[in-house]
JSON list of C-alpha atoms in Angstrom, two decimals:
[
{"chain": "A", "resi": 1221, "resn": "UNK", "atom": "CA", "xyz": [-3.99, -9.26, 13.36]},
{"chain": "A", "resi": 1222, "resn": "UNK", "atom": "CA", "xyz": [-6.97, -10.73, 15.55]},
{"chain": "A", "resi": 1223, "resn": "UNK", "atom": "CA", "xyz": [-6.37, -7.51, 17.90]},
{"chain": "A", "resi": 1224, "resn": "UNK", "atom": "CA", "xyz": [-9.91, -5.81, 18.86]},
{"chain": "A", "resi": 1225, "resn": "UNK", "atom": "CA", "xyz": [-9.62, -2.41, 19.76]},
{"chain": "A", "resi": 1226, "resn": "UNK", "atom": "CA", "xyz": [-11.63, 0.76, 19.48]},
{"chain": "A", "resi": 1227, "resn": "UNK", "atom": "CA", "xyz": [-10.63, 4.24, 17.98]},
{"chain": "A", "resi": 1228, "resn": "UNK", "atom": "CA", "xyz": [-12.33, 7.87, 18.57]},
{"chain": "A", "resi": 1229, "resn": "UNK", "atom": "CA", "xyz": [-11.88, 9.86, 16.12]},
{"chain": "A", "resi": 1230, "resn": "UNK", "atom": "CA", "xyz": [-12.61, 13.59, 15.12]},
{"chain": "A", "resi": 1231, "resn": "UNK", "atom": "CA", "xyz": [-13.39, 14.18, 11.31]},
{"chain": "A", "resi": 1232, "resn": "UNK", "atom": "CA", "xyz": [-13.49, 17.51, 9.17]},
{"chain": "A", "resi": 1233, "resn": "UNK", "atom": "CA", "xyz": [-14.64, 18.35, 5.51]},
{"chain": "A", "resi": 1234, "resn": "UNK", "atom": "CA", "xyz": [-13.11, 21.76, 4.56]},
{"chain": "A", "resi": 1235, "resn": "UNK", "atom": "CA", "xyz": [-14.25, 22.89, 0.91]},
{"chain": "A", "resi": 1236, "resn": "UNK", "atom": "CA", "xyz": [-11.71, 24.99, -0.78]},
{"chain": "A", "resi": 1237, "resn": "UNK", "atom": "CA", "xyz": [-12.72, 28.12, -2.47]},
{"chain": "A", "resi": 1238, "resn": "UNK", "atom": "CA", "xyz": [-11.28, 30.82, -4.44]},
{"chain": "A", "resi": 1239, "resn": "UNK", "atom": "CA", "xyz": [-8.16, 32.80, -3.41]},
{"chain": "A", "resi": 1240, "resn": "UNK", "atom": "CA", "xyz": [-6.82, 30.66, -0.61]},
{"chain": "A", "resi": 1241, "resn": "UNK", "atom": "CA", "xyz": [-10.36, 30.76, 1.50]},
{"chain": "A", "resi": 1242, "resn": "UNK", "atom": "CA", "xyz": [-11.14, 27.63, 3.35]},
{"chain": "A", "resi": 1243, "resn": "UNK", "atom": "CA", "xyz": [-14.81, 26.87, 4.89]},
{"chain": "A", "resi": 1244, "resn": "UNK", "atom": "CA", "xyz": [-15.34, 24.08, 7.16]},
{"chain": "A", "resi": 1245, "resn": "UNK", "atom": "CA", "xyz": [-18.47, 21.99, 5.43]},
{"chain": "A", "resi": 1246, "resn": "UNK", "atom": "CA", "xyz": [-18.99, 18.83, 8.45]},
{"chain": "A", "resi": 1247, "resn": "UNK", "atom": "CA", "xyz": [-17.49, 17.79, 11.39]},
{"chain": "A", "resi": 1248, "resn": "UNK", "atom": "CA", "xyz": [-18.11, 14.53, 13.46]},
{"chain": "A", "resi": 1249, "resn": "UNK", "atom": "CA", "xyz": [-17.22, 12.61, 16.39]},
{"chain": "A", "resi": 1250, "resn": "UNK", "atom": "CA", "xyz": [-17.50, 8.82, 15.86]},
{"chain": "A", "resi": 1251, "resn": "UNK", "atom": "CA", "xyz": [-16.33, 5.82, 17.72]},
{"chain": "A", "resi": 1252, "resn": "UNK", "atom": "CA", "xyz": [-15.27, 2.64, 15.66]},
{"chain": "A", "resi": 1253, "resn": "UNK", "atom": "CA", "xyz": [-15.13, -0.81, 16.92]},
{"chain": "A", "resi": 1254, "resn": "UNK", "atom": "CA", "xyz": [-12.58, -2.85, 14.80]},
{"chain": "A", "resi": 1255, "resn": "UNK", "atom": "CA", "xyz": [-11.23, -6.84, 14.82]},
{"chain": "A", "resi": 1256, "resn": "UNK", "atom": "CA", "xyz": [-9.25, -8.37, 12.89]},
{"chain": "A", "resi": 1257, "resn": "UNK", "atom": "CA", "xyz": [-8.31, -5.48, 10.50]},
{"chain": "A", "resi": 1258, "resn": "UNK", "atom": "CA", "xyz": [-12.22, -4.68, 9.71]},
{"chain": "A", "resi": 1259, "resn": "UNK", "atom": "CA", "xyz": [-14.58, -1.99, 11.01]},
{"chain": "A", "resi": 1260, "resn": "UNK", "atom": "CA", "xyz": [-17.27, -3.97, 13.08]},
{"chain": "A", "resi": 1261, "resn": "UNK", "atom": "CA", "xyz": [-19.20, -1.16, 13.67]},
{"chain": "A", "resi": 1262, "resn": "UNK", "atom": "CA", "xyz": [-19.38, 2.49, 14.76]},
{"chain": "A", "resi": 1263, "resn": "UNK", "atom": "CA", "xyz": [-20.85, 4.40, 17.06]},
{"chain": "A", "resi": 1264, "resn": "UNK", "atom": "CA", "xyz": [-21.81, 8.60, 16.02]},
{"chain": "A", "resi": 1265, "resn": "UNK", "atom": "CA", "xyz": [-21.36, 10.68, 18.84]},
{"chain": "A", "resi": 1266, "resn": "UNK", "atom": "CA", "xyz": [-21.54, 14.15, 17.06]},
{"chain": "A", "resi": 1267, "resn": "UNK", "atom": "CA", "xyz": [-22.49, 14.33, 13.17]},
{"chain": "A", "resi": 1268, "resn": "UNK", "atom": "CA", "xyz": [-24.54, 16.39, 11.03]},
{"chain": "A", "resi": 1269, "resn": "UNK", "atom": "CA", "xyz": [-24.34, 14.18, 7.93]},
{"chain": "A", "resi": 1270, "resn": "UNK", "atom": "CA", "xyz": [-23.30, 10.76, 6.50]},
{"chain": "A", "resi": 1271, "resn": "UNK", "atom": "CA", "xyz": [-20.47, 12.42, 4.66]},
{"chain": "A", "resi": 1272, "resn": "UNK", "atom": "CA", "xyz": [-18.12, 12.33, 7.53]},
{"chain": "A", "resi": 1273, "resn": "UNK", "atom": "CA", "xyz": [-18.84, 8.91, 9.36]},
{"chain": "A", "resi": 1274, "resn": "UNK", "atom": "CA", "xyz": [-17.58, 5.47, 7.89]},
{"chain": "A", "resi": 1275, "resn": "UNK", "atom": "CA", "xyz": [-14.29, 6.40, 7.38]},
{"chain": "A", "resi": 1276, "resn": "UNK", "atom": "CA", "xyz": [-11.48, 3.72, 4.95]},
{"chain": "A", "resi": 1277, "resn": "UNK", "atom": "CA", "xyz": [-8.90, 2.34, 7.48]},
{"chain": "A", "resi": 1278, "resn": "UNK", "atom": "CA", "xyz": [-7.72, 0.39, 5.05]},
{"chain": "A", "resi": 1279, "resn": "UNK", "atom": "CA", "xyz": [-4.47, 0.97, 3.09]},
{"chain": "A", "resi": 1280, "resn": "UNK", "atom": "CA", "xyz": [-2.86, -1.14, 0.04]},
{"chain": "A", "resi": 1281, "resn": "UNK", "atom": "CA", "xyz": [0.26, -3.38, 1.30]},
{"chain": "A", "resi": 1282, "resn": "UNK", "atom": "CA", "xyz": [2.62, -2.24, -1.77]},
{"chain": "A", "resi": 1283, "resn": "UNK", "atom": "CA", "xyz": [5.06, -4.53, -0.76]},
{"chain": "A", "resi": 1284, "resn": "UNK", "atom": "CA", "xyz": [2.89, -7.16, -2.09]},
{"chain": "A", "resi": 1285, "resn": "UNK", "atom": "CA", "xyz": [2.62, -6.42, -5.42]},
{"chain": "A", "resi": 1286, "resn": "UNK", "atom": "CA", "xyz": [4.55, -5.77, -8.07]},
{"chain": "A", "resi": 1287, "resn": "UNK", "atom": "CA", "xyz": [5.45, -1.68, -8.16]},
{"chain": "A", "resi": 1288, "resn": "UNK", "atom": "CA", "xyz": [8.87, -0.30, -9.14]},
{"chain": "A", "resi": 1289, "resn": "UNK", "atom": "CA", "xyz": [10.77, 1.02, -5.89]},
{"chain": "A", "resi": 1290, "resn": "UNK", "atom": "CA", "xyz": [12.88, 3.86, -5.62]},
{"chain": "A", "resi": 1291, "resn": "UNK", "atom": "CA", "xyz": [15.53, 5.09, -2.67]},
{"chain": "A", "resi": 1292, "resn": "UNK", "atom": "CA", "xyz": [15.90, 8.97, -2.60]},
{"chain": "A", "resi": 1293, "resn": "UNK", "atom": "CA", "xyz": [19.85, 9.58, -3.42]},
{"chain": "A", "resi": 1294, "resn": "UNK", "atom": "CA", "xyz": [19.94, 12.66, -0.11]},
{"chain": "A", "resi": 1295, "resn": "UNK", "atom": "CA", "xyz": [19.17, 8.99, 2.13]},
{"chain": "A", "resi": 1296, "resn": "UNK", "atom": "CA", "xyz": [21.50, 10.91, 5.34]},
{"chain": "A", "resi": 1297, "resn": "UNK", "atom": "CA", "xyz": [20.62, 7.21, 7.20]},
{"chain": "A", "resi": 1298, "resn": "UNK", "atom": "CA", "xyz": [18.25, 8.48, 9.55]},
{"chain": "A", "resi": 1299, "resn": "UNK", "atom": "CA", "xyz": [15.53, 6.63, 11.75]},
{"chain": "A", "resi": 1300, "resn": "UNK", "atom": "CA", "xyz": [13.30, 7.32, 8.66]},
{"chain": "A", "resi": 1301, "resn": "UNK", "atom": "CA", "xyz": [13.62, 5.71, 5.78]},
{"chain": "A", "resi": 1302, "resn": "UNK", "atom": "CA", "xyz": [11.57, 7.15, 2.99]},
{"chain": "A", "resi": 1303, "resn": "UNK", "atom": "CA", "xyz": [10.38, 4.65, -0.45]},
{"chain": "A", "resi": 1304, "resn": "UNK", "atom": "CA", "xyz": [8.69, 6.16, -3.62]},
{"chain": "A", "resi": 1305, "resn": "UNK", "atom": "CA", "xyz": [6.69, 3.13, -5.51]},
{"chain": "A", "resi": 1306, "resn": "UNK", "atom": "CA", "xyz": [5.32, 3.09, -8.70]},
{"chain": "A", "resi": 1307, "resn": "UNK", "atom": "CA", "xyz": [4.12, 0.90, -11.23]},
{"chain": "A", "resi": 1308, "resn": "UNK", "atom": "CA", "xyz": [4.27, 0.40, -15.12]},
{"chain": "A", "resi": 1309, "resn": "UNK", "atom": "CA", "xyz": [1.08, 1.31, -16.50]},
{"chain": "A", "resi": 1310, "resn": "UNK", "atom": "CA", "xyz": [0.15, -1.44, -18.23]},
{"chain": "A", "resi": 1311, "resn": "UNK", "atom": "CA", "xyz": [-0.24, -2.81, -15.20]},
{"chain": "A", "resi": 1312, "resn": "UNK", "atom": "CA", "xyz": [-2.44, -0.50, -13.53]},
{"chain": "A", "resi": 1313, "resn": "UNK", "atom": "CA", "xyz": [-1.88, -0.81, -10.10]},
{"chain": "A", "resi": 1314, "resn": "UNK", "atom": "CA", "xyz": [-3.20, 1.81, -8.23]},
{"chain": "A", "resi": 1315, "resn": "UNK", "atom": "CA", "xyz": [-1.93, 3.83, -5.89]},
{"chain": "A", "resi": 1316, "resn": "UNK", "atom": "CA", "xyz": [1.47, 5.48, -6.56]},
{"chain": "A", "resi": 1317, "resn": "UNK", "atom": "CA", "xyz": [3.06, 7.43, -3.85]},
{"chain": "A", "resi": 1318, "resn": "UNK", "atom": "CA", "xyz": [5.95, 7.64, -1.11]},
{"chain": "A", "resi": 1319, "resn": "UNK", "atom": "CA", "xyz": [6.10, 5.41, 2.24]},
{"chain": "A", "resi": 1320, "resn": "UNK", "atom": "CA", "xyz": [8.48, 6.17, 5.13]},
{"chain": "A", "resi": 1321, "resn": "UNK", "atom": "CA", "xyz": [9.29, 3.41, 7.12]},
{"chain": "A", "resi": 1322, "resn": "UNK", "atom": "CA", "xyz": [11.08, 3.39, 10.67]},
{"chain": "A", "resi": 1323, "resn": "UNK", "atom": "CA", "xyz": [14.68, 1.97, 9.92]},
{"chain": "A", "resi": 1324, "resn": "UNK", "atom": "CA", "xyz": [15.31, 0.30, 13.07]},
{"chain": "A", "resi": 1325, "resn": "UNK", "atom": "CA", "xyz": [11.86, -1.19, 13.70]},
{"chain": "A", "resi": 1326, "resn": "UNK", "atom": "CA", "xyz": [10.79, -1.78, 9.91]},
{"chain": "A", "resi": 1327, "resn": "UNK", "atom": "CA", "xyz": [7.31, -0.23, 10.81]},
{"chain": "A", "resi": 1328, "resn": "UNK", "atom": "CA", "xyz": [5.44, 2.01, 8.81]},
{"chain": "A", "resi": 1329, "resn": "UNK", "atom": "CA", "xyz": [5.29, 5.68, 9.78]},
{"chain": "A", "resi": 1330, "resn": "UNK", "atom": "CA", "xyz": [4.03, 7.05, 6.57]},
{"chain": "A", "resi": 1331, "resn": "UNK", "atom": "CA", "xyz": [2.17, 6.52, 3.26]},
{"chain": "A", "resi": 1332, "resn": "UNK", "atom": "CA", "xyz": [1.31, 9.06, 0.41]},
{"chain": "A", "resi": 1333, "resn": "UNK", "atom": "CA", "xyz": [-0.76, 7.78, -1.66]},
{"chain": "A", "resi": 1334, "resn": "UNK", "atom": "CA", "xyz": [-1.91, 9.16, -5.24]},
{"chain": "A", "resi": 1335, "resn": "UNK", "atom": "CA", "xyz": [-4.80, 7.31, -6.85]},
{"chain": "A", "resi": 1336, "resn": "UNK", "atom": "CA", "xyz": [-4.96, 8.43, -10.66]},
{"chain": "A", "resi": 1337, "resn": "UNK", "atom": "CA", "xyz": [-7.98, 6.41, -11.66]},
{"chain": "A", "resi": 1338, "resn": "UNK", "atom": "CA", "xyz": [-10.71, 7.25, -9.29]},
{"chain": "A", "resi": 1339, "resn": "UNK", "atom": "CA", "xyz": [-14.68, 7.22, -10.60]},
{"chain": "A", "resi": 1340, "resn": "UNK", "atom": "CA", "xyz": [-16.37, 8.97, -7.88]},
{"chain": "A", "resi": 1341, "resn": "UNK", "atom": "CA", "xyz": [-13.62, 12.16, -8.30]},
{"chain": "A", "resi": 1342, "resn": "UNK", "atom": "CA", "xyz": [-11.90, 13.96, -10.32]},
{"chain": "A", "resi": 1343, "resn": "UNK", "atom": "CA", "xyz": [-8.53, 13.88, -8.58]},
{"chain": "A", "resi": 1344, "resn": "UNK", "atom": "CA", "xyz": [-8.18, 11.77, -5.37]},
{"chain": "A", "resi": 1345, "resn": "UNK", "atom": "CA", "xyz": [-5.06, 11.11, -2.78]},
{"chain": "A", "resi": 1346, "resn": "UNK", "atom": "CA", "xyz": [-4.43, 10.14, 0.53]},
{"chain": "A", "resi": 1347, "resn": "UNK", "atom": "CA", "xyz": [-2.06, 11.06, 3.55]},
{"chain": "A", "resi": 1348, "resn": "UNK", "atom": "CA", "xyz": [-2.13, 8.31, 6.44]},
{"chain": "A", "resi": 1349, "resn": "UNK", "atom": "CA", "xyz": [0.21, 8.55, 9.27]},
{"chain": "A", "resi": 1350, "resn": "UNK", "atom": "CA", "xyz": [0.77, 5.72, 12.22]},
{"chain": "A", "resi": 1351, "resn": "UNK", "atom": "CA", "xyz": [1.46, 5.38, 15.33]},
{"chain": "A", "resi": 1352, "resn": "UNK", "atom": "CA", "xyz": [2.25, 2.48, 17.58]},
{"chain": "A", "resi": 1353, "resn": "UNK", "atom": "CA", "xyz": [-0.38, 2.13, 20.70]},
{"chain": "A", "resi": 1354, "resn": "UNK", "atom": "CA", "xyz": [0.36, -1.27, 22.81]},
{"chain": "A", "resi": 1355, "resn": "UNK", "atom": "CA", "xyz": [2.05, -3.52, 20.23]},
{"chain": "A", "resi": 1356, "resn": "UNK", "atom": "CA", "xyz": [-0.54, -2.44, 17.44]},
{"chain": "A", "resi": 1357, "resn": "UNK", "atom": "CA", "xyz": [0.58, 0.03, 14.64]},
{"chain": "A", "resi": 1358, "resn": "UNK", "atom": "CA", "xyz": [-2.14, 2.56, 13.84]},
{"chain": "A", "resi": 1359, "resn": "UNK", "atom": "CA", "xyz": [-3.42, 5.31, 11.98]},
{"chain": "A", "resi": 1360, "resn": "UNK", "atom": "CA", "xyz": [-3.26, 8.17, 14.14]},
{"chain": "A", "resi": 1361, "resn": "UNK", "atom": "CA", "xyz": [-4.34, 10.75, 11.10]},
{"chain": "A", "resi": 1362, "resn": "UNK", "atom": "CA", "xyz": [-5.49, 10.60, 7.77]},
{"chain": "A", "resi": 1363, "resn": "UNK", "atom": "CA", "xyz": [-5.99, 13.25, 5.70]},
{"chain": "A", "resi": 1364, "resn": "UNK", "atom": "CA", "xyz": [-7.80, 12.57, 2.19]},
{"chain": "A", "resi": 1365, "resn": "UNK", "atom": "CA", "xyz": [-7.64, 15.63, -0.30]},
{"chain": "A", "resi": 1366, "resn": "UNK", "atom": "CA", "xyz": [-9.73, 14.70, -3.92]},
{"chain": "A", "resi": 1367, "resn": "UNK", "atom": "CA", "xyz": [-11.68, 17.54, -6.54]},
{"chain": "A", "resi": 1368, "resn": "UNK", "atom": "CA", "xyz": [-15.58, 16.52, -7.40]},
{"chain": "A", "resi": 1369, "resn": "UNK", "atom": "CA", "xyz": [-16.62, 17.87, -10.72]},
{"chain": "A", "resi": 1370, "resn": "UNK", "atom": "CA", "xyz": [-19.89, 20.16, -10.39]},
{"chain": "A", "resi": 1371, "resn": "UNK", "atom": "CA", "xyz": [-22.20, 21.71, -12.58]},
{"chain": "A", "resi": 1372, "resn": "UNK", "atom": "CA", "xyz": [-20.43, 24.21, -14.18]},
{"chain": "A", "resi": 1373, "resn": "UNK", "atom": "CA", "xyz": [-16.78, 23.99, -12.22]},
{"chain": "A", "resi": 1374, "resn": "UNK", "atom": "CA", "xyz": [-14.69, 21.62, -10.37]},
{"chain": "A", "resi": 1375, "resn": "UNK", "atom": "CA", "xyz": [-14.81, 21.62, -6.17]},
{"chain": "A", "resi": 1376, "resn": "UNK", "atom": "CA", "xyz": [-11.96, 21.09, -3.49]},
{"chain": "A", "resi": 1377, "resn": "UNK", "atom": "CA", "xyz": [-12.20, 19.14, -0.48]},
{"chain": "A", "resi": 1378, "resn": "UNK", "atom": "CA", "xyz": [-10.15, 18.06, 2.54]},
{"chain": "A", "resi": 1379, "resn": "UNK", "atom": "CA", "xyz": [-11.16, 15.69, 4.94]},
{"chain": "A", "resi": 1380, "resn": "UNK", "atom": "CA", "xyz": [-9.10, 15.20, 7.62]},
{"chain": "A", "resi": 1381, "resn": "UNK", "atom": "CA", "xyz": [-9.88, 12.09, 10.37]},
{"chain": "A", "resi": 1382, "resn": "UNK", "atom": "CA", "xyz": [-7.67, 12.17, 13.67]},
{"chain": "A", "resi": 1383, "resn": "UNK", "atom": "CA", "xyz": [-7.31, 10.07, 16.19]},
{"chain": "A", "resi": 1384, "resn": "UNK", "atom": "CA", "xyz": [-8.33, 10.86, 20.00]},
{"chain": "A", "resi": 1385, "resn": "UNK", "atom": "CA", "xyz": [-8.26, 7.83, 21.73]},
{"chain": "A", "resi": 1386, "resn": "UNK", "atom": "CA", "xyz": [-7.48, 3.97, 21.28]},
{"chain": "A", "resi": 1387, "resn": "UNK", "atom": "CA", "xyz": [-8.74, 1.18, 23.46]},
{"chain": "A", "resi": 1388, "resn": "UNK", "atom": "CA", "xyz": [-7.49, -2.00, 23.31]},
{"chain": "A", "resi": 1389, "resn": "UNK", "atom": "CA", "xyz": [-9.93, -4.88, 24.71]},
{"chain": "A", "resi": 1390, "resn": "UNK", "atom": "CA", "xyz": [-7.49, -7.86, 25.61]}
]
């Protein structure tokens, strides 16, 4: 939409290590300034490195293109209404996942996303959940979870963005 708004949000990178230990790697506070769907700029209010600022809003519409749908056969016809997509391979679209919609409103609540072809990882997915603030549907959270091979073994991260605060300059 042509909406401008901004969005605070907190950000963590947790490494995982061996038998269930986590350790928090980076935090940061940043502010973003966004209009019509893009990231204008941002503002750092608490970093320590560039791993944790310039965060992806984005998200694939996959009711665009041309995945295979499937409706989970346990539906009980609840507000949420939850899709699995996936696509042929020969086609190659990436990502695969589930998306949960709201049944009476048609908006997103939920995506899963699992990207399988990924250079800059090993293993990369996404979890982004929204939220509707004044007429505007939102990420309020999203949580990306992906493997980085190493030297001699393959690493675990979390990062984890959430929302704070939304302003919305009319």
């Amino acid at each position: 939409t042509g909406a401008s708004f901004s969005i605070t949000a907190r950000t963590y990178l947790t490494k995982f290590k061996r038998n269930g230990v986590t350790r928090l790697q980076d935090s940061a506070i940043v502010t973003y300034f966004i209009s019509f769907d893009n990231v204008d700029s941002q503002k750092v209010i608490v970093s320590t490195s560039d791993e944790v600022t310039g965060i992806d809003f984005s998200y694939p519409d996959i009711f665009l293109k041309d995945y295979r749908f499937s409706f989970f056969p346990n539906d009980t016809g609840g507000t949420l209404l939850s899709i699995a997509f996936d696509s042929d391979t020969t086609l190659g679209l990436s990502p695969v996942g589930i998306a949960v919609i709201n049944r009476n409103t048609f908006f997103l609540k939920r995506l899963y996303l699992f990207y399988p072809d990924v250079k800059r990882y090993k293993e990369y997915s996404r979890f982004i959940s929204f939220t509707e603030y004044e007429r505007l549907i939102i990420p309020d959270t999203i949580q990306e979870t992906f493997a980085k091979s190493g030297i001699f073994s393959v690493d675990y991260y979390q990062r984890e963005t959430i929302i704070d605060s939304v302003q919305v300059y009319r």
